[in-house]
PDB file of C-alpha atoms in Angstrom:
ATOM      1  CA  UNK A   1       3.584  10.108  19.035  1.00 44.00           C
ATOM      2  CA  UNK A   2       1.447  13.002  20.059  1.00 43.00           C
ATOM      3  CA  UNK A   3      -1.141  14.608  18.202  1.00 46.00           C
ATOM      4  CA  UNK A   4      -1.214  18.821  17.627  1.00 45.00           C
ATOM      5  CA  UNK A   5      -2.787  21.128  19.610  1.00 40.00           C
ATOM      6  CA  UNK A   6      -4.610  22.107  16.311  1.00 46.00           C
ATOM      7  CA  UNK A   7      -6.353  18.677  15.975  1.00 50.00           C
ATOM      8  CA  UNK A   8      -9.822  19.601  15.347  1.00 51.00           C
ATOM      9  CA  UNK A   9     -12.093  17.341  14.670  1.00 50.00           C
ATOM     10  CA  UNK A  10     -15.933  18.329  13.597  1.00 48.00           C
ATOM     11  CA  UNK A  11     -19.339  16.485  13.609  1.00 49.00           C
ATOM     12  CA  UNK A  12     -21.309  17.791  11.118  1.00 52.00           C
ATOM     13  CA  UNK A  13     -24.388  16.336  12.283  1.00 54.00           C
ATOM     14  CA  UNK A  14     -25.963  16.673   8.884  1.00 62.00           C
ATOM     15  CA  UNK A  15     -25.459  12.749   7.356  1.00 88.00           C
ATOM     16  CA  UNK A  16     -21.355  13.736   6.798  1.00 95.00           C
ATOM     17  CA  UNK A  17     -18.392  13.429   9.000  1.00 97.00           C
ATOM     18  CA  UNK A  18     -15.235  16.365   9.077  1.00 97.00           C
ATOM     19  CA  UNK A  19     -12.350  15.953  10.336  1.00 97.00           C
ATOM     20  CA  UNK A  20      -9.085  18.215  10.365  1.00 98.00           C
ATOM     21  CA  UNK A  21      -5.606  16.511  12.075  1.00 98.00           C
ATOM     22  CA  UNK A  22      -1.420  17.339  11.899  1.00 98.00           C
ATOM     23  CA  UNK A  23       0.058  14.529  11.505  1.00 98.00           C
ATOM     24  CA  UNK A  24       3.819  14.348  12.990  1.00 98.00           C
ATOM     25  CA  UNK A  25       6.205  13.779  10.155  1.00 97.00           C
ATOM     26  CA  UNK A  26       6.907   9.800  11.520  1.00 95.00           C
ATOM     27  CA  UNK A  27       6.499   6.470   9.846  1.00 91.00           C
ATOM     28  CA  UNK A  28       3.313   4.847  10.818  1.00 90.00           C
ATOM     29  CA  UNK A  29       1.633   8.659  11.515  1.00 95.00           C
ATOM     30  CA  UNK A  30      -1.018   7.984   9.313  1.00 95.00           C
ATOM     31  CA  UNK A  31      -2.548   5.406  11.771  1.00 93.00           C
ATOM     32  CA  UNK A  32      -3.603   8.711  13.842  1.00 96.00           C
ATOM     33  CA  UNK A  33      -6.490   9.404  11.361  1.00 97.00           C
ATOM     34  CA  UNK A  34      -6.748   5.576   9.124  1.00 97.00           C
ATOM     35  CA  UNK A  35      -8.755   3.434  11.469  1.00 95.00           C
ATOM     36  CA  UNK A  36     -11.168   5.901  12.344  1.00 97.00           C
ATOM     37  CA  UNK A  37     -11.212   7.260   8.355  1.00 98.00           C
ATOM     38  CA  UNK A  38     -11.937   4.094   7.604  1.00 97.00           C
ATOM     39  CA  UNK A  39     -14.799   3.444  10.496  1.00 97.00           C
ATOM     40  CA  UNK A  40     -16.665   6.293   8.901  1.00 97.00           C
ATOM     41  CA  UNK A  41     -16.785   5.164   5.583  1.00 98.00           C
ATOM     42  CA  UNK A  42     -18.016   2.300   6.624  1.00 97.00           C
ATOM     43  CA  UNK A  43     -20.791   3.564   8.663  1.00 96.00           C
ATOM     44  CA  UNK A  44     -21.623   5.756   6.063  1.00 97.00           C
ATOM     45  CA  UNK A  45     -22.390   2.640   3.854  1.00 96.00           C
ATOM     46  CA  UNK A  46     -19.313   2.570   1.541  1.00 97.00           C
ATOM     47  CA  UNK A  47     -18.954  -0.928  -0.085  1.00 96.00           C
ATOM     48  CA  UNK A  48     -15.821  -2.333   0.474  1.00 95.00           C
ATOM     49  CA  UNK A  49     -13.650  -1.897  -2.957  1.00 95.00           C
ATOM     50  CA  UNK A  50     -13.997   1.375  -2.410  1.00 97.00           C
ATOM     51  CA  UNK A  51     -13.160   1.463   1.401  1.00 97.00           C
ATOM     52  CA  UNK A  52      -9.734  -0.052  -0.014  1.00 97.00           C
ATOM     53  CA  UNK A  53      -9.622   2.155  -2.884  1.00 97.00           C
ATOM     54  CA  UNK A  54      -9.683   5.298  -0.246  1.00 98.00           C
ATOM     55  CA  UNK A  55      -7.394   3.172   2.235  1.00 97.00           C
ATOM     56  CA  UNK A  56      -4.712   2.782  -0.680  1.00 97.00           C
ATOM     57  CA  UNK A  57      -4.881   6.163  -1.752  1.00 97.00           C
ATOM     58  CA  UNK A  58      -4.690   8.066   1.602  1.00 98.00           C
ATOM     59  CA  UNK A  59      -2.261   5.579   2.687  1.00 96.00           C
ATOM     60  CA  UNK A  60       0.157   6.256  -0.061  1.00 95.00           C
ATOM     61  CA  UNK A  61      -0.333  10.418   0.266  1.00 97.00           C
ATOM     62  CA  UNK A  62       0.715  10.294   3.955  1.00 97.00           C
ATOM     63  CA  UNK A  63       3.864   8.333   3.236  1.00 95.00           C
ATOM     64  CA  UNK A  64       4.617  10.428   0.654  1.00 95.00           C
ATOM     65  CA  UNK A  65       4.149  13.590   2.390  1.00 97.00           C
ATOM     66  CA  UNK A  66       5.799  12.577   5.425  1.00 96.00           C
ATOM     67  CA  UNK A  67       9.014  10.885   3.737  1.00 94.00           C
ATOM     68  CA  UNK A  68       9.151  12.889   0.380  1.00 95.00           C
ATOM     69  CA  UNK A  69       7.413  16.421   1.507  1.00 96.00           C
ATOM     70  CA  UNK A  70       8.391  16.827   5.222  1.00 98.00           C
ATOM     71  CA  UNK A  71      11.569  14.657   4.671  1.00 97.00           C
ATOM     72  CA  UNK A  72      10.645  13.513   8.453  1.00 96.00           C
ATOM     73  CA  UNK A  73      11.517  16.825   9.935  1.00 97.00           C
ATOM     74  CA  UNK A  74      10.399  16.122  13.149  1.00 95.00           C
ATOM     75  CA  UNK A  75       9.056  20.613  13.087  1.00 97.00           C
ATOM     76  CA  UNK A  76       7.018  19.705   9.986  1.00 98.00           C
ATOM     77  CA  UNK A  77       3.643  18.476  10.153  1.00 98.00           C
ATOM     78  CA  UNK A  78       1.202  16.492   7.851  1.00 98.00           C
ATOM     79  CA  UNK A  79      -2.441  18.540   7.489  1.00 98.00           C
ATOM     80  CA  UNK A  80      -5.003  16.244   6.822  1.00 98.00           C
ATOM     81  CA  UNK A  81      -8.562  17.322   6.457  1.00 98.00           C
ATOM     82  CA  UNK A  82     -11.300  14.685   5.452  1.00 98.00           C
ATOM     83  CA  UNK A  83     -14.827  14.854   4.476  1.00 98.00           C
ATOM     84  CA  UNK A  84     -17.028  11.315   4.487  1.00 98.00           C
ATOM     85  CA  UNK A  85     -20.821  11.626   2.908  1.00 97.00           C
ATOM     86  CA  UNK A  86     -22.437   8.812   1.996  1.00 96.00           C
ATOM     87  CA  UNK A  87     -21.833   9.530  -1.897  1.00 96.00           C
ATOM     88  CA  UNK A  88     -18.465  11.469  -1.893  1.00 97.00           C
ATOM     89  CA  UNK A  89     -15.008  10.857   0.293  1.00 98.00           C
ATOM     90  CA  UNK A  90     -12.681  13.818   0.214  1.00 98.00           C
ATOM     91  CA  UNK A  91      -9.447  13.811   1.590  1.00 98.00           C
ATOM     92  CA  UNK A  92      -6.670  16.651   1.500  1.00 98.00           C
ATOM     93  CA  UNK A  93      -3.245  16.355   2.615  1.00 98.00           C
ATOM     94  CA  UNK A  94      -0.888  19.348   3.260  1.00 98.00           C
ATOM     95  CA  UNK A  95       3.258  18.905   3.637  1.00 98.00           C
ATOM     96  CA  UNK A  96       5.403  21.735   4.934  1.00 98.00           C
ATOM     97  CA  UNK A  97       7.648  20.322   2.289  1.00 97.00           C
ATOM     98  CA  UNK A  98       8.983  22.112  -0.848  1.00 96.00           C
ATOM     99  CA  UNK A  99       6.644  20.034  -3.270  1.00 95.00           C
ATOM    100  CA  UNK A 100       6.807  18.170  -6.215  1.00 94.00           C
ATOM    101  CA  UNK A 101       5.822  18.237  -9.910  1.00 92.00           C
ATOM    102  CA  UNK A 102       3.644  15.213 -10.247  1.00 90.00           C
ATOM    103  CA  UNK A 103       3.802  14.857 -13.940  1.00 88.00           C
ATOM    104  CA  UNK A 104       7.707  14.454 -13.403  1.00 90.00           C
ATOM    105  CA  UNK A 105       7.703  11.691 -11.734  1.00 90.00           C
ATOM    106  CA  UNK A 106       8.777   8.410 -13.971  1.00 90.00           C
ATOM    107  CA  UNK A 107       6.196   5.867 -15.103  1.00 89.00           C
ATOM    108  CA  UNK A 108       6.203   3.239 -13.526  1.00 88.00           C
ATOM    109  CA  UNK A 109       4.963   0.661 -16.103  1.00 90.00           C
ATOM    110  CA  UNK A 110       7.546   1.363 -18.571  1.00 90.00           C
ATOM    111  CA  UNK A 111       9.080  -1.714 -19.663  1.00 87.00           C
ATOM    112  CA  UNK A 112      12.183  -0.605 -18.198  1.00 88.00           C
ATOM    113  CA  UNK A 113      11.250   0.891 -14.599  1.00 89.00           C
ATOM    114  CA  UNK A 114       8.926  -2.239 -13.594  1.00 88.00           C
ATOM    115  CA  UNK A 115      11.409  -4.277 -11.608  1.00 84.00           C
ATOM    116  CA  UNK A 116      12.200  -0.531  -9.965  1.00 86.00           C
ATOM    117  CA  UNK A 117      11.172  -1.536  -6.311  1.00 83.00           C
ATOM    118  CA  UNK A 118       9.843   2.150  -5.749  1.00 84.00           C
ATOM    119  CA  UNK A 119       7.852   4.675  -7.146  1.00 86.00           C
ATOM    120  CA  UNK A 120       4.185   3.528  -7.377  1.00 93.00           C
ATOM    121  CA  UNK A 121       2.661   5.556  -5.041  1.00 93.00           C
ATOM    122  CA  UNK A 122       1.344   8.546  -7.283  1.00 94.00           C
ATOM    123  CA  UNK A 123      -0.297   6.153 -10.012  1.00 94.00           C
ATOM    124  CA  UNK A 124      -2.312   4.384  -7.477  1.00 96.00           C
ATOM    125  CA  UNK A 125      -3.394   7.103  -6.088  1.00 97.00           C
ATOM    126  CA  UNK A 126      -4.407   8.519  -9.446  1.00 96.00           C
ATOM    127  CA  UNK A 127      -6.124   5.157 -10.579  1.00 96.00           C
ATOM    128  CA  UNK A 128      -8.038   4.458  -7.235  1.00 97.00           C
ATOM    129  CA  UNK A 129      -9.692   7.847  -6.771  1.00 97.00           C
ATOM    130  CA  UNK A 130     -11.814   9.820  -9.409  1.00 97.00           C
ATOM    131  CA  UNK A 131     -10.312  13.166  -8.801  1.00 97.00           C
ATOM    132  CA  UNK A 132      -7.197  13.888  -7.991  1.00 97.00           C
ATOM    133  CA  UNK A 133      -5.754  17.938  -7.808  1.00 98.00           C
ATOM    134  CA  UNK A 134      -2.261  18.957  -6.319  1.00 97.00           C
ATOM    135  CA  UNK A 135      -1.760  23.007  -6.006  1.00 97.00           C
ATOM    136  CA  UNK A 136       0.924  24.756  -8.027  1.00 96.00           C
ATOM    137  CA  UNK A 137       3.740  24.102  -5.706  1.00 97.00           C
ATOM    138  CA  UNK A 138       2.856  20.736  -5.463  1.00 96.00           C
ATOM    139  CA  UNK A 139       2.738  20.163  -1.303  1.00 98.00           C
ATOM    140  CA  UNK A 140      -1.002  19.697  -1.316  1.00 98.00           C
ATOM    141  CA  UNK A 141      -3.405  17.003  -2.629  1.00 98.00           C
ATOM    142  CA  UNK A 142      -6.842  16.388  -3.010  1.00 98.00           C
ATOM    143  CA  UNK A 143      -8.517  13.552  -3.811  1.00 98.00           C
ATOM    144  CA  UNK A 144     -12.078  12.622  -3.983  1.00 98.00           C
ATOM    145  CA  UNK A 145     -13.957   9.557  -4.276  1.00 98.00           C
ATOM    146  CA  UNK A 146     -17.530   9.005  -5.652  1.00 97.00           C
ATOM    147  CA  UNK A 147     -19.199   6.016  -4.427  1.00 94.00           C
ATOM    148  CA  UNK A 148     -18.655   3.253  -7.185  1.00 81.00           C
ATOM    149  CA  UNK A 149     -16.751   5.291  -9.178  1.00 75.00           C
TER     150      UNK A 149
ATOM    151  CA  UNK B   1      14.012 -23.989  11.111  1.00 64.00           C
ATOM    152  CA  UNK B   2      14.434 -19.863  11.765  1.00 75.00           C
ATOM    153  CA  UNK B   3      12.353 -18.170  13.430  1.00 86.00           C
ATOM    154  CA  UNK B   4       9.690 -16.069  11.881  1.00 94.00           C
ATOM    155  CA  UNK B   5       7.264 -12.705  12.743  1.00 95.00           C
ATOM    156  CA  UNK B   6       5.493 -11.806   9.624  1.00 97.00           C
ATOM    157  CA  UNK B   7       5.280 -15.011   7.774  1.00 97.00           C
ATOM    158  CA  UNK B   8       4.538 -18.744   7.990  1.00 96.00           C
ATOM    159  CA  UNK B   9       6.817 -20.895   6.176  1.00 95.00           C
ATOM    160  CA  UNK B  10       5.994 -24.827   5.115  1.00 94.00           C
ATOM    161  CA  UNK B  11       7.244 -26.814   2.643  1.00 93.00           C
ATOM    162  CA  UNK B  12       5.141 -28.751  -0.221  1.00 93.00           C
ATOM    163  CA  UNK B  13       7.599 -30.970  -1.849  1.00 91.00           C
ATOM    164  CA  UNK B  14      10.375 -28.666  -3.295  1.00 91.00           C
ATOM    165  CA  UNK B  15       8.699 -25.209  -2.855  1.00 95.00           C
ATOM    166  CA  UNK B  16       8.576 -23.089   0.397  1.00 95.00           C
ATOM    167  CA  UNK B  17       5.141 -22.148   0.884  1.00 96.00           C
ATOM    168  CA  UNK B  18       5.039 -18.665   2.691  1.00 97.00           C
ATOM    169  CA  UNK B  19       1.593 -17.308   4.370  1.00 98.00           C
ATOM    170  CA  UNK B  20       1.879 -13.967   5.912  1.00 98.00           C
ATOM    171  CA  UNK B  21       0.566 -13.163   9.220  1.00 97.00           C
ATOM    172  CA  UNK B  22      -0.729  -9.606   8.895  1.00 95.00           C
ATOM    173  CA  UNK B  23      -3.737  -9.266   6.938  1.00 96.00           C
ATOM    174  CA  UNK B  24      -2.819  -5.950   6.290  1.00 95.00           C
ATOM    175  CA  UNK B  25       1.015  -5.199   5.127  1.00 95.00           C
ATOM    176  CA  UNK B  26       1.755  -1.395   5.496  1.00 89.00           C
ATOM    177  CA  UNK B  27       3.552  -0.449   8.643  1.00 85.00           C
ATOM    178  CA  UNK B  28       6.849   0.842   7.418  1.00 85.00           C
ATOM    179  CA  UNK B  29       8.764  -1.617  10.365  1.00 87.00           C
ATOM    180  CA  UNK B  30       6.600  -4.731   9.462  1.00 92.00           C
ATOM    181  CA  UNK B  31       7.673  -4.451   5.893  1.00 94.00           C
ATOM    182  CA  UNK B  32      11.244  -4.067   6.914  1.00 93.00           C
ATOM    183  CA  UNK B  33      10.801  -7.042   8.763  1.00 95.00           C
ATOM    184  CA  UNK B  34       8.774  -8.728   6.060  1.00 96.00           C
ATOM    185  CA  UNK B  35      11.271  -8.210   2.946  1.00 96.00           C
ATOM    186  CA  UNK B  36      14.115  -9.668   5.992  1.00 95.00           C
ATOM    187  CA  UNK B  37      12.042 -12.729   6.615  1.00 96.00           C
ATOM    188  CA  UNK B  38      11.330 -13.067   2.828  1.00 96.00           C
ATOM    189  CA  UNK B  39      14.820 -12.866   1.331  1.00 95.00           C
ATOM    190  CA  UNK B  40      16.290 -15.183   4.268  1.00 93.00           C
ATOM    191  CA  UNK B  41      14.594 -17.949   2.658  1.00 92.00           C
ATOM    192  CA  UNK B  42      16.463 -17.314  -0.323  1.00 91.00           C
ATOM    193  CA  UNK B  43      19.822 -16.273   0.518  1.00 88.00           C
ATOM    194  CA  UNK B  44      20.277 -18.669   3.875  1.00 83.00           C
ATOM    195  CA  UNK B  45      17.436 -21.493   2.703  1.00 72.00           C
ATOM    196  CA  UNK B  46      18.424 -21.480  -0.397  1.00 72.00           C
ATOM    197  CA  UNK B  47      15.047 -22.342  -1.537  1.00 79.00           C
ATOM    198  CA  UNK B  48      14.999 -22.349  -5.285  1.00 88.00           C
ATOM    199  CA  UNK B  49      11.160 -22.715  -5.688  1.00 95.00           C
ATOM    200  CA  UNK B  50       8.988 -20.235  -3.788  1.00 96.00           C
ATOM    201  CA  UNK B  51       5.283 -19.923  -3.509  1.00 97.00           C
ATOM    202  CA  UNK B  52       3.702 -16.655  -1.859  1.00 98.00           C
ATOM    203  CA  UNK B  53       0.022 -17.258  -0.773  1.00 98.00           C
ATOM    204  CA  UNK B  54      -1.951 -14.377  -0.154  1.00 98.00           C
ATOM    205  CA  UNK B  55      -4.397 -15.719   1.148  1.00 98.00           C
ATOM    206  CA  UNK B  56      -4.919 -14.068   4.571  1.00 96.00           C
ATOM    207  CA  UNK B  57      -3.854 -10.259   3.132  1.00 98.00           C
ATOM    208  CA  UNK B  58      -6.455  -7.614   2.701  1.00 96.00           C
ATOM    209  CA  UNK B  59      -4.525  -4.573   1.817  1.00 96.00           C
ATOM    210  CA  UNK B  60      -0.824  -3.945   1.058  1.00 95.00           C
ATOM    211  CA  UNK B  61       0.521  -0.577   0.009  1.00 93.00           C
ATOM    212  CA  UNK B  62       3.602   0.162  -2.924  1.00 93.00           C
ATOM    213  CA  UNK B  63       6.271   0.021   0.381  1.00 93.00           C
ATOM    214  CA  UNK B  64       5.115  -3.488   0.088  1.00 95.00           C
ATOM    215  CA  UNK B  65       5.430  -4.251  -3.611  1.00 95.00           C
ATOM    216  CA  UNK B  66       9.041  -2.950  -3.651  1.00 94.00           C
ATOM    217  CA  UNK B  67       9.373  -5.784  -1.198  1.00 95.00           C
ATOM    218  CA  UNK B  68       7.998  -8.375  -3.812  1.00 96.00           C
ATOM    219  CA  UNK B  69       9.907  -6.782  -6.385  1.00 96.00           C
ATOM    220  CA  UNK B  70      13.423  -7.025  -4.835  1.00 95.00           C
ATOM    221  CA  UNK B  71      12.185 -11.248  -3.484  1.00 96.00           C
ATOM    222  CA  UNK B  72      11.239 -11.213  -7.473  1.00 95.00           C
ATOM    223  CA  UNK B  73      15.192 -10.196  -8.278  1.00 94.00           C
ATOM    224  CA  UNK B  74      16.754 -12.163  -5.983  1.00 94.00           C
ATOM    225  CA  UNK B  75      15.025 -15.329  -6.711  1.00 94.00           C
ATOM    226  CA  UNK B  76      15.740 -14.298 -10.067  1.00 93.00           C
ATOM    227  CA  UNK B  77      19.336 -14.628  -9.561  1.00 92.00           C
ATOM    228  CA  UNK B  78      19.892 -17.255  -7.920  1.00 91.00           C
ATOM    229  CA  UNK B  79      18.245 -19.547 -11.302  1.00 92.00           C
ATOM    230  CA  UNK B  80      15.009 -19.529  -8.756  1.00 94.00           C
ATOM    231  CA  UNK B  81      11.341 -19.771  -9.397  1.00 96.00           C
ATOM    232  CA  UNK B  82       8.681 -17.351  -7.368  1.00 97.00           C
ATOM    233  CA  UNK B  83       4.558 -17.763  -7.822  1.00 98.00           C
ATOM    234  CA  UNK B  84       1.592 -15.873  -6.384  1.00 98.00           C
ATOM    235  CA  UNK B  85      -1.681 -17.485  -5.391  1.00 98.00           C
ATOM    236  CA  UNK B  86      -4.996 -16.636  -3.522  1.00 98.00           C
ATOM    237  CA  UNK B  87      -4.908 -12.799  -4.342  1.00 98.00           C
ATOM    238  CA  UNK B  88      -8.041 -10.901  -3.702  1.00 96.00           C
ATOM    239  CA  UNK B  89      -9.368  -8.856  -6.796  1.00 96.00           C
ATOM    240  CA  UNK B  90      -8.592  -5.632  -4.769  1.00 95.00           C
ATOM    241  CA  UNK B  91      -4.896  -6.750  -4.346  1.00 97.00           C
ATOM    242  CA  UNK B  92      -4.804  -8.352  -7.844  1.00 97.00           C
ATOM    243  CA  UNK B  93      -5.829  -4.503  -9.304  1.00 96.00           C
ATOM    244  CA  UNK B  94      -2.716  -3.197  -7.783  1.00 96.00           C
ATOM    245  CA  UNK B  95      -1.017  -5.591  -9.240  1.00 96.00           C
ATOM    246  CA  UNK B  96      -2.618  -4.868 -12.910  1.00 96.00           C
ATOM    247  CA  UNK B  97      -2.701  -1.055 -12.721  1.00 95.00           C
ATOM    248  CA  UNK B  98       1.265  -1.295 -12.264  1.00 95.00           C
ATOM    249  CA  UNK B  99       1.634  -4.055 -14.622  1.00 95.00           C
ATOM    250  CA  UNK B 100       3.126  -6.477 -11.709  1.00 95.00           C
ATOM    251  CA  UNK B 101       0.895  -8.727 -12.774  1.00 95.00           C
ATOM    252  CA  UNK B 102       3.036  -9.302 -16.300  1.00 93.00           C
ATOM    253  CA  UNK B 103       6.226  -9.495 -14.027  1.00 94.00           C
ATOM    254  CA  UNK B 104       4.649 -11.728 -11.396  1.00 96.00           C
ATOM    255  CA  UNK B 105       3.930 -15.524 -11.588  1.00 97.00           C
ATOM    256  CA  UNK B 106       0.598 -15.251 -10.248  1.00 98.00           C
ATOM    257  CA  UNK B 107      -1.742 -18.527 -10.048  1.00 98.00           C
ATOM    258  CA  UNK B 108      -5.561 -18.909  -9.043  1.00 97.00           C
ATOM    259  CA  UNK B 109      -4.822 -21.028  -5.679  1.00 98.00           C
ATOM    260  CA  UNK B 110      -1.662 -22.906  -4.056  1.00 97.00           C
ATOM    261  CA  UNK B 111      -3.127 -25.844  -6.003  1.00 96.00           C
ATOM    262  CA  UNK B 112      -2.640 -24.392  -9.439  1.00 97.00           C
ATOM    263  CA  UNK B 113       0.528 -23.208  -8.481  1.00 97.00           C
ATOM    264  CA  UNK B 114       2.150 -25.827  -6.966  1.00 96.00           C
ATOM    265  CA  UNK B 115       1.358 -28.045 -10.137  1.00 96.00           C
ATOM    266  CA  UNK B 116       2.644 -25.028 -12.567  1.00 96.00           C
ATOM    267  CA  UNK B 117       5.822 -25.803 -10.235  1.00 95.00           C
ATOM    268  CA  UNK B 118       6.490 -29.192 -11.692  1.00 87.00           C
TER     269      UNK B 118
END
């Protein structure tokens, strides 16, 4: 697993940490960016419900867009740009994919659909982070954290 | 006794007590391996009474759940009983936000549960 020649990762140097990496479309990619995602929040103070919160969410995106958006094509890569303050955690993720209409996908608490052993991925995301925007074709996502929110 | 990777498996009178090694569950090949060792104690066991003790897991994504949700089923049908302890609160949120928690038998620690057993 090797990362892209466009990995580019920037120090801000002004209290925030940036970072912009393609993911290859392969199970387990999203280790590539997690750990140190996850370092920075915690440098940056983040309490640790939310450091899960973040972990869950981002998690769940990367599967999604590797295995749903990218289908694995092993061409297609997996954009992911962060941004870690102290107050806010944004993370976008980009699929070469054809994208998806997130209010079509099934809810998952029905009464009928919650022994379904898939398909939980979007509502967490949704519930764990404060803000969450896909574009009109539906192959990017943002999502933003507040601290304690 | 089979071998096992991703869980611990002892017994506490009837029920199988399973504690997972990874304190994080969300490599796509561990949970593979996981919903393997997990469903083997049904099918080739043939443990009717299973407890699941969370203790020692800090994060586990949906991949994971689906996991549960398919041990759920098959201990389900096989006139089984499954139970939960030792859940963190982040863990236990997951659970509520996608109502698991009303599907789930999920106790406060193996104490609790193994008594709710009997």
């Amino acid at each position: 697993m090797t990362h892209s020649s466009s990995d580019r990762p920037v120090e801000s140097g002004s209290g925030s940490w940036k970072k912009q990496l393609d993911l290859p479309s392969e199970r387990g990619a999203s280790r590539l960016i997690m750990d140190e995602l996850l370092d920075r929040l915690g440098e940056h103070g983040w309490p640790t419900s939310d450091i899960f919160s973040i972990h869950l969410a981002v998690e769940e995106a990367i599967v999604n867009a590797i295995v749903h958006g990218n289908k694995l094509a092993a061409a297609k890569k997996v954009r992911v740009e962060c941004y870690v303050s102290p107050t806010i955690a944004r993370i976008e993720i980009t699929d070469e994919g054809e994208g998806f209409d997130p209010a079509q996908v099934p809810d998952c608490t029905q009464e009928d659909r919650l022994d379904v052993p898939s398909g939980r991925g979007v509502m967490l995301i949704h519930n764990f982070m404060t803000r969450v925007e896909y574009n009109a074709k539906g192959n990017r996502v943002l999502m933003e954290k507040t601290r304690g929110g | 006794m089979p071998q096992y990777r991703r869980i611990a498996v002892s017994t506490n009178g009837d029920v199988s007590v399973v504690s997972f090694n990874d304190k994080k569950i969300l490599d796509e090949a561990s949970i593979q391996e996981l919903g393997a060792e997990l469903f083997g104690i049904v099918e080739q066991q043939q443990s009717k009474s299973v407890l699941l003790n969370f203790a020692n897991v800090e994060f586990l994504s949906s991949a994971a759940l689906g996991k549960l949700i398919t041990l759920d089923r098959k201990v389900k049908a096989s006139q089984g009983r499954l139970k939960m302890c030792n859940i963190r609160p982040e863990i236990f949120e997951v659970f509520q936000i996608t109502k698991l928690n009303k599907v789930f038998d999920i106790r406060k620690d193996e104490a609790e549960a193994i008594k709710a057993f009997s």
